[in-house]
Structures are given as C-alpha cells and as structure tokens.
Coordinates of C-alpha atoms and ligand atoms in Angstrom, one line a residue:
M1 CA 11.1 -3.5 -22.0
T2 CA 9.8 -0.1 -24.1
Q3 CA 8.6 2.8 -23.2
I4 CA 5.9 3.6 -22.3
Y5 CA 5.5 7.1 -21.8
D6 CA 7.0 10.3 -21.9
R7 CA 7.3 11.7 -19.3
V8 CA 6.0 10.8 -16.0
A9 CA 5.4 13.0 -13.3
L10 CA 5.4 11.1 -9.3
I11 CA 3.8 13.2 -6.8
G12 CA 4.6 12.9 -3.3
L13 CA 8.6 10.6 -3.2
G14 CA 7.8 7.9 -0.2
L15 CA 8.0 4.5 -0.1
I16 CA 6.3 3.6 -3.2
A17 CA 6.8 6.7 -5.6
S18 CA 11.1 5.5 -5.4
S19 CA 10.5 2.8 -5.7
M20 CA 8.3 3.3 -8.9
F21 CA 10.7 5.2 -9.9
W22 CA 13.9 2.6 -9.9
A23 CA 11.3 0.5 -11.3
I24 CA 10.9 2.5 -13.5
K25 CA 14.5 2.8 -14.3
R26 CA 15.4 -0.4 -14.4
A27 CA 12.7 -1.3 -17.2
G28 CA 12.8 1.5 -19.0
L29 CA 8.8 2.7 -19.6
A30 CA 9.7 6.0 -19.2
G31 CA 11.0 8.7 -20.8
E32 CA 11.8 11.7 -17.9
V33 CA 10.9 10.9 -14.7
T34 CA 9.4 14.1 -12.5
G35 CA 8.8 14.0 -8.9
Y36 CA 7.6 16.4 -7.0
A37 CA 7.6 16.3 -2.9
R38 CA 6.5 18.8 -0.9
S39 CA 9.1 19.3 2.0
E40 CA 11.9 20.9 0.9
A41 CA 14.0 18.4 3.0
T42 CA 11.9 14.7 1.3
R43 CA 13.6 16.5 -2.0
E44 CA 17.0 17.9 -1.3
T45 CA 16.7 14.3 -0.3
A46 CA 15.2 13.2 -3.7
R47 CA 18.2 14.9 -5.1
R48 CA 20.9 13.5 -3.4
I49 CA 19.5 9.7 -4.0
G50 CA 19.4 10.1 -8.1
L51 CA 15.5 9.5 -7.5
C52 CA 13.5 11.8 -10.2
D53 CA 15.5 12.0 -13.6
R54 CA 14.0 16.7 -12.4
V55 CA 12.9 17.4 -9.3
C56 CA 11.1 19.9 -9.3
D57 CA 9.9 22.5 -6.5
T58 CA 6.0 22.8 -7.5
A59 CA 3.9 19.9 -8.2
Q60 CA 2.4 22.5 -11.0
E61 CA 6.1 22.5 -12.8
A62 CA 6.3 18.5 -12.0
V63 CA 3.1 17.8 -13.7
E64 CA 3.6 19.9 -17.0
D65 CA 3.5 18.2 -20.3
A66 CA 3.2 14.6 -18.7
D67 CA 1.6 11.6 -20.0
L68 CA 1.3 10.1 -16.8
V69 CA 0.6 11.6 -13.4
V70 CA 0.4 9.4 -9.9
L71 CA -0.1 10.2 -7.2
C72 CA 1.7 8.2 -4.4
V73 CA 0.3 11.0 -0.6
P74 CA -1.8 9.6 1.4
V75 CA -5.1 9.0 1.2
G76 CA -6.2 12.0 2.6
A77 CA -4.6 14.7 0.6
M78 CA -4.9 13.3 -2.7
G79 CA -8.5 15.6 -3.2
A80 CA -5.7 18.4 -2.4
V81 CA -3.1 17.8 -4.8
A82 CA -5.6 17.1 -7.3
E83 CA -6.5 19.8 -7.5
D84 CA -4.1 21.8 -7.2
I85 CA -2.0 20.0 -10.4
A86 CA -6.2 19.8 -13.0
P87 CA -5.2 23.4 -13.9
V88 CA -1.9 22.2 -16.1
L89 CA -2.7 18.4 -16.6
K90 CA -1.7 18.1 -20.4
P91 CA -4.8 16.9 -22.7
G92 CA -4.6 13.2 -23.6
A93 CA -2.7 12.8 -20.2
T94 CA -3.7 10.0 -17.6
V95 CA -4.0 10.2 -13.6
S96 CA -3.2 7.7 -11.5
D97 CA -2.9 7.0 -8.3
V98 CA -1.3 4.2 -5.5
G99 CA -3.6 4.9 -3.2
S100 CA -4.2 1.8 0.0
V101 CA -8.6 2.7 -0.2
K102 CA -10.0 3.4 -3.2
R103 CA -13.6 4.3 -2.5
H104 CA -12.8 7.5 -1.3
V105 CA -9.8 8.8 -3.3
I106 CA -12.2 8.1 -6.6
K107 CA -14.2 10.4 -4.5
A108 CA -11.5 13.0 -3.6
V109 CA -10.0 13.9 -7.8
S110 CA -13.1 12.4 -9.4
P111 CA -13.7 16.5 -9.3
H112 CA -10.8 17.7 -10.6
I113 CA -10.5 15.6 -13.6
P114 CA -10.8 17.8 -16.5
D115 CA -12.1 16.4 -19.2
G116 CA -10.0 15.2 -21.7
V117 CA -7.8 13.5 -19.1
H118 CA -8.5 9.6 -18.2
F119 CA -8.8 9.0 -14.0
I120 CA -7.1 5.6 -13.2
P121 CA -6.8 5.0 -10.2
A122 CA -4.8 2.4 -9.0
H123 CA -3.2 0.0 -6.2
P124 CA 0.1 -2.2 -6.1
L125 CA -0.9 -4.6 -3.0
A126 CA 3.7 -4.0 -2.5
G127 CA 5.1 -2.2 1.1
T128 CA 6.8 -3.1 3.7
E129 CA 7.3 -1.0 6.9
H130 CA 9.5 1.6 6.0
S131 CA 8.8 4.8 4.4
G132 CA 10.0 8.0 3.0
P133 CA 12.4 8.8 -0.3
E134 CA 15.0 6.1 1.2
A135 CA 13.4 3.5 1.5
G136 CA 12.4 2.8 -2.6
F137 CA 13.7 -0.4 -4.3
A138 CA 13.5 -1.9 -7.8
E139 CA 12.0 -4.6 -6.4
L140 CA 8.9 -3.8 -4.2
F141 CA 6.6 -5.5 -7.0
D142 CA 7.9 -8.1 -9.0
N143 CA 5.1 -11.2 -8.5
R144 CA 3.1 -8.5 -6.7
W145 CA -0.6 -8.1 -7.6
C146 CA -1.4 -4.2 -9.0
L147 CA -5.5 -4.1 -9.2
L148 CA -6.6 -0.9 -12.2
V149 CA -10.0 0.5 -9.7
P150 CA -11.0 2.2 -13.2
V151 CA -14.0 4.8 -13.3
E152 CA -16.8 5.1 -15.1
G153 CA -15.9 5.3 -18.8
S154 CA -12.2 5.0 -18.3
D155 CA -10.6 5.1 -21.7
I156 CA -9.9 1.1 -22.4
D157 CA -6.4 2.9 -24.4
A158 CA -5.4 4.3 -21.6
I159 CA -6.0 1.2 -19.1
A160 CA -3.8 -1.6 -21.6
Q161 CA -1.2 0.9 -21.2
L162 CA -1.3 1.5 -17.2
R163 CA -1.5 -1.9 -17.1
T164 CA 1.9 -2.3 -19.8
F165 CA 2.8 -0.2 -17.4
W166 CA 2.6 -2.0 -14.6
E167 CA 4.0 -5.7 -15.5
G168 CA 6.9 -3.0 -17.2
M169 CA 7.4 -2.3 -13.3
G170 CA 7.8 -6.2 -12.4
S171 CA 3.6 -6.5 -11.5
N172 CA 0.9 -8.6 -12.0
V173 CA -1.8 -6.7 -13.0
D174 CA -6.8 -6.6 -12.5
E175 CA -8.4 -4.7 -12.2
M176 CA -11.4 -4.9 -9.5
D177 CA -14.5 -2.9 -8.7
A178 CA -13.8 0.2 -6.0
D179 CA -15.8 -1.3 -3.5
H180 CA -14.9 -4.8 -4.5
H181 CA -11.7 -3.5 -4.0
D182 CA -12.4 -1.5 -0.9
L183 CA -13.2 -4.8 0.9
V184 CA -11.2 -7.3 -0.3
L185 CA -8.5 -5.0 2.1
A186 CA -10.2 -4.5 4.4
V187 CA -9.1 -8.4 4.9
T188 CA -6.1 -8.8 3.8
S189 CA -4.5 -5.6 4.8
H190 CA -6.2 -2.6 6.9
A191 CA -7.4 -4.8 9.4
P192 CA -4.8 -6.8 10.3
H193 CA -3.0 -3.9 11.0
L194 CA -5.5 -1.9 13.3
I195 CA -5.0 -5.9 14.9
A196 CA -1.7 -5.2 14.5
Y197 CA -1.6 -1.8 16.6
T198 CA -3.6 -3.0 19.1
M199 CA -1.4 -6.5 19.9
V200 CA 1.8 -3.6 20.3
G201 CA 0.1 -1.8 22.7
V202 CA -1.8 -4.6 24.6
A203 CA 2.0 -5.6 25.5
D204 CA 3.3 -2.2 26.0
D205 CA 0.7 -1.4 28.3
L206 CA 2.5 -5.2 30.0
R207 CA 5.5 -4.1 30.0
R208 CA 5.0 -1.8 32.5
V209 CA 4.3 -5.3 34.6
T210 CA 7.3 -7.4 33.4
D211 CA 9.6 -5.4 32.8
T212 CA 11.9 -5.8 29.3
E213 CA 10.6 -9.0 29.1
V214 CA 8.2 -8.0 26.1
I215 CA 11.5 -6.6 24.2
K216 CA 13.7 -8.7 25.1
Y217 CA 11.7 -12.1 24.4
S218 CA 10.0 -11.6 21.7
A219 CA 10.1 -14.3 19.4
A220 CA 8.4 -14.8 15.8
G221 CA 4.6 -14.6 17.1
F222 CA 4.4 -11.1 19.0
R223 CA 8.1 -9.6 16.6
D224 CA 6.2 -10.1 13.3
F225 CA 2.7 -7.8 14.8
T226 CA 5.3 -5.0 15.7
R227 CA 6.9 -5.1 12.0
I228 CA 3.4 -4.3 9.9
A229 CA 3.0 -1.8 13.7
A230 CA 5.6 0.2 12.4
S231 CA 4.3 1.4 9.8
D232 CA 4.0 4.6 8.9
P233 CA 0.8 6.3 11.1
T234 CA 0.2 9.0 8.5
M235 CA -0.7 7.0 6.3
W236 CA -2.0 4.5 8.1
R237 CA -4.8 6.7 10.2
D238 CA -5.6 7.7 6.0
V239 CA -6.3 4.2 5.7
F240 CA -8.5 3.8 8.9
L241 CA -10.6 6.9 8.3
T242 CA -11.7 6.4 4.2
N243 CA -12.7 2.6 4.5
K244 CA -14.4 2.8 7.5
D245 CA -17.5 1.0 6.6
A246 CA -15.5 -2.1 5.1
T247 CA -13.4 -2.2 8.5
L248 CA -15.7 -1.9 10.9
E249 CA -18.0 -4.6 8.6
I250 CA -14.9 -6.9 9.2
L251 CA -14.0 -5.7 12.5
G252 CA -17.2 -7.4 13.5
R253 CA -16.8 -10.4 12.4
F254 CA -13.0 -10.6 13.8
T255 CA -14.6 -9.8 17.0
E256 CA -17.1 -12.7 17.0
E257 CA -14.2 -15.5 15.3
L258 CA -12.1 -14.1 18.4
F259 CA -15.2 -14.6 21.0
A260 CA -16.4 -17.9 19.7
L261 CA -11.8 -18.6 20.7
Q262 CA -12.2 -17.1 24.3
R263 CA -14.8 -19.7 24.4
A264 CA -12.9 -22.8 23.2
I265 CA -10.6 -21.6 25.1
R266 CA -12.6 -21.0 28.6
T267 CA -14.6 -25.3 28.2
G268 CA -11.8 -26.6 26.8
D269 CA -13.0 -27.7 23.7
G270 CA -9.2 -28.3 22.5
E271 CA -11.3 -30.2 18.7
Q272 CA -12.5 -26.7 17.8
L273 CA -8.7 -24.6 18.4
F274 CA -7.3 -28.1 15.8
D275 CA -9.8 -28.5 13.5
Y276 CA -9.5 -24.0 13.5
F277 CA -5.8 -23.8 13.5
T278 CA -5.9 -26.6 10.9
R279 CA -8.3 -24.5 8.4
T280 CA -5.8 -21.1 9.3
R281 CA -2.7 -23.1 8.3
A282 CA -4.4 -24.4 4.5
I283 CA -4.7 -20.3 3.4
R284 CA -1.1 -19.7 4.4
R285 CA -0.4 -23.1 2.5
G286 CA -2.2 -21.2 -0.4
I287 CA -0.7 -18.2 -0.5
I288 CA 3.4 -19.1 -0.4
D289 CA 1.4 -21.7 -3.2
A290 CA 0.7 -18.7 -5.0
G291 CA 4.4 -16.7 -4.8
Q292 CA 2.6 -14.4 -1.9
D293 CA 5.2 -15.2 0.6
T294 CA 8.4 -18.0 1.1
D295 CA 8.1 -20.5 3.7
A296 CA 11.4 -20.3 4.9
P297 CA 11.5 -21.0 8.4
D298 CA 11.0 -17.4 10.5
F299 CA 9.7 -15.8 6.9
G300 CA 13.8 -16.4 5.7
R301 CA 15.8 -14.4 8.3
G302 CA 17.7 -16.1 9.1
K303 CA 18.6 -15.5 4.9
T304 CA 18.0 -11.8 3.8
S305 CA 17.5 -8.6 7.0
T306 CA 14.2 -7.3 7.3
Ligands
NAP401 P1 5.4 7.5 3.0 O1 6.4 7.2 2.3 O2 5.6 8.3 4.0 O3 5.6 8.7 2.1 C1 4.5 10.4 1.5 C2 4.6 10.8 0.5 O4 2.6 11.5 1.5 C3 5.5 12.0 0.6 O5 6.3 12.3 -0.1 C4 5.0 13.2 2.1 O6 6.1 14.4 1.5 C5 4.3 12.9 0.9 N1 3.0 13.4 1.8 C6 1.9 13.7 3.1 N2 1.6 13.9 3.5 C7 0.8 15.5 2.6 C8 0.5 16.1 1.8 N3 -0.9 16.1 3.2 N4 0.2 16.3 1.5 C9 0.9 16.3 0.4 N5 2.1 15.9 0.2 C10 1.8 15.0 1.2 O7 4.3 7.3 1.5 P2 4.4 6.1 0.7 O8 4.3 4.5 2.0 O9 5.2 5.9 -0.1 O10 2.4 5.6 0.5 C11 2.3 6.4 -0.3 C12 0.6 5.8 -0.6 O11 0.4 5.1 -1.1 C13 -0.1 6.3 0.2 O12 -1.8 6.6 -0.7 C14 -0.8 5.1 0.8 O13 -2.2 4.3 1.5 C15 0.0 4.1 -1.1 N6 0.1 2.7 -0.6 C16 1.2 2.1 0.7 C17 1.6 0.6 1.1 C18 2.5 0.7 1.8 O14 3.4 -0.1 2.0 N7 3.6 1.8 2.2 C19 1.2 -0.3 0.3 C20 0.6 1.1 -0.7 C21 -0.1 1.6 -1.8 P3 7.2 14.8 2.5 O15 8.0 14.0 2.5 O16 7.8 15.5 2.1 O17 6.4 14.8 3.8

C-alpha cells in the first residue's frame, strides 16, 4: 500500500482511533500519525503501548500541519473539539470524524471549519463493546463498511483520497446522505442497542426474584444482549441524544410489531409466529452471505475469545 497522507492526527484515543492507528501502520498509509486524548491517563497509556508516533498534550499541537484530522470522540463532544482545533488547521487539510450519528455532527462541526479546509464526515460500521486506547486492533475494519457522508460542496479529490485511505485500512466504502445514514443506523444499530440495554435491565430486575439464575443460565440469547449492553455509556448516551427522531421512529415501529407478536402468542397463532421467524431467519442468512458475520454455531465462540 502507498502512503495516502503525510500526516494524520487522531483526536480522541479510544477503540476506533487506536484501531485506525494500527490499521494505518499495517498498510503504511501515513508518514506520521499524531494523537491527542483529553486525559493524562489515556495519553500515558497511549505512549506506553506505542499508540501514535507522537502523543501530544493539546489537540492543537496534534493537528498542526496535519493533512488529515479525524475526530474520534463521542458525538456530543465533536463541536467543542472542532472549535478548539479550528484556528490551527492547515489550509487544504481534510477534517473527518467517525461519529455514529451524522446529521448532528455536521451541524456541530461545520460552523467551525475554516474556508479552504475540507470537511468530510465518515462512519466506520465496525466496533466492539470494548473501549479505550488498549481496545483497538488493526483488523477491526477489515471487510466492514465505512460510510462517507460528504457535505454540500465537499471537494471531489479530497473525498477520493479519504476513500482510498479507508480502503487501505481494510474497509469497503460507500457514500450516503446524512439523514439516510441516521435512519439506516437507527434500524441496524441504535434501536438494537436500546433493546439490548432494556432486556438486560429487565433481567437485572428479575434477578432479585431468581437470585443468580439469570447469570448462571444465561444461554446464547441473553448473553448476546449482555455483550451489546456492555458498550460505552457515554458513546451511547450521545447517540440517543443526537439521533432522536430516527431512533424514536424505529422504536415506534418496533413497539407495534412487538404488540402484534404478543397478541399472536396470547391467541396461540402459531402460523403468524412461524411465518415471522421464517422471514427473520432469511435476513440472518443474507447478512452471512454478505460476509458481515460468521455462520459458525454460537457465533464461532468455540474458536475465538470474543
Ligand atoms: P472510546 O473508546 O470510549 O474513546 C473515546 C475517546 O474520546 C477517548 O480518548 C476519550 O478521552 C475521548 N473523549 C471522551 N469524551 C470527551 C470529551 N467530552 N471531550 C474530548 N474528548 C473526549 O470511544 P470509541 O468507541 O473509540 O468511539 C469514538 C467515536 O467513534 C464515537 O463518536 C462513536 O460514536 C464512534 N464509533 C464507535 C463505534 C464503537 O462500536 N465503539 C463504532 C463506530 C463509530 P479520555 O480517554 O481521555 O477520556
């Protein structure tokens, strides 16, 4: 792989930024990668594990002379970070982000982007329930989608360069409009996370009745919910606060379908349940055929440690 940018700055050094760093290094995509995290503890950890070629004590220092700046902080913090770094952005540089919600990030960041700097929001559809600088790994983006969400007037060449960069980190890249992105993600990620959080919360309430049985006998279904519900509270709080409309729209539809299934159970309508589950099984098949998950029994847990 060839070098795509001379200098890349990663602002925020958690799961996504650290995975980006290792993926950048794996493919030699940048001459130098600088990094910044707000807490001294995270910066120290980053230095200890060799995360970033240079870890800086301020965000401004990290972005100085950078050709690509990627904001890797929670969605709710993007605006303040953009405001902080704006005065030192290099003319001709590209600012991007990895936030899970796009309309809000565009609204919060755009006003701070100086003339002559390109802003191209992005969202890699890859993650784990782990967070922090030590959670990252180079393979996180392999064969996963990264959605670029150009804003009005985004420079074609700068978009092409960012696309090549994400492809170099292993991603498949698509472009999408911000509102459509937020709706699609509400269906595929945001609502499912809320449902997982709720189910684990319900089981926790129930635990008072059943003692430790919920944990002891947590077979695949519940266990998978607990994995999702272990995701970072700050990140997910921000997702729901900033993708409110799309999430509420999907949760409304979810509630209607849940009521329909509830009625089918009460009335003993086995045919409806069977047809519904047959349809959902086909969706799972489609995800596996698209190479987005494994069809190994129990998600391949026997073979991997996740
Ligand atoms: P993470 O592991 O929790 O790391 C977050 C980083 O942001 C940390 O370095 C943290 O600094 C910093 N930070 C937190 N609050 C901040 C604030 N108010 N101001 C400045 N910096 C702040 O998070 P992540 O999973 O990498 O997520 C980063 C972004 O990627 C989020 O926007 C998220 O929506 C998006 N994303 C996440 C996933 C996923 O599955 N995790 C997938 C795709 C996209 P300290 O360590 O110093 O506290």
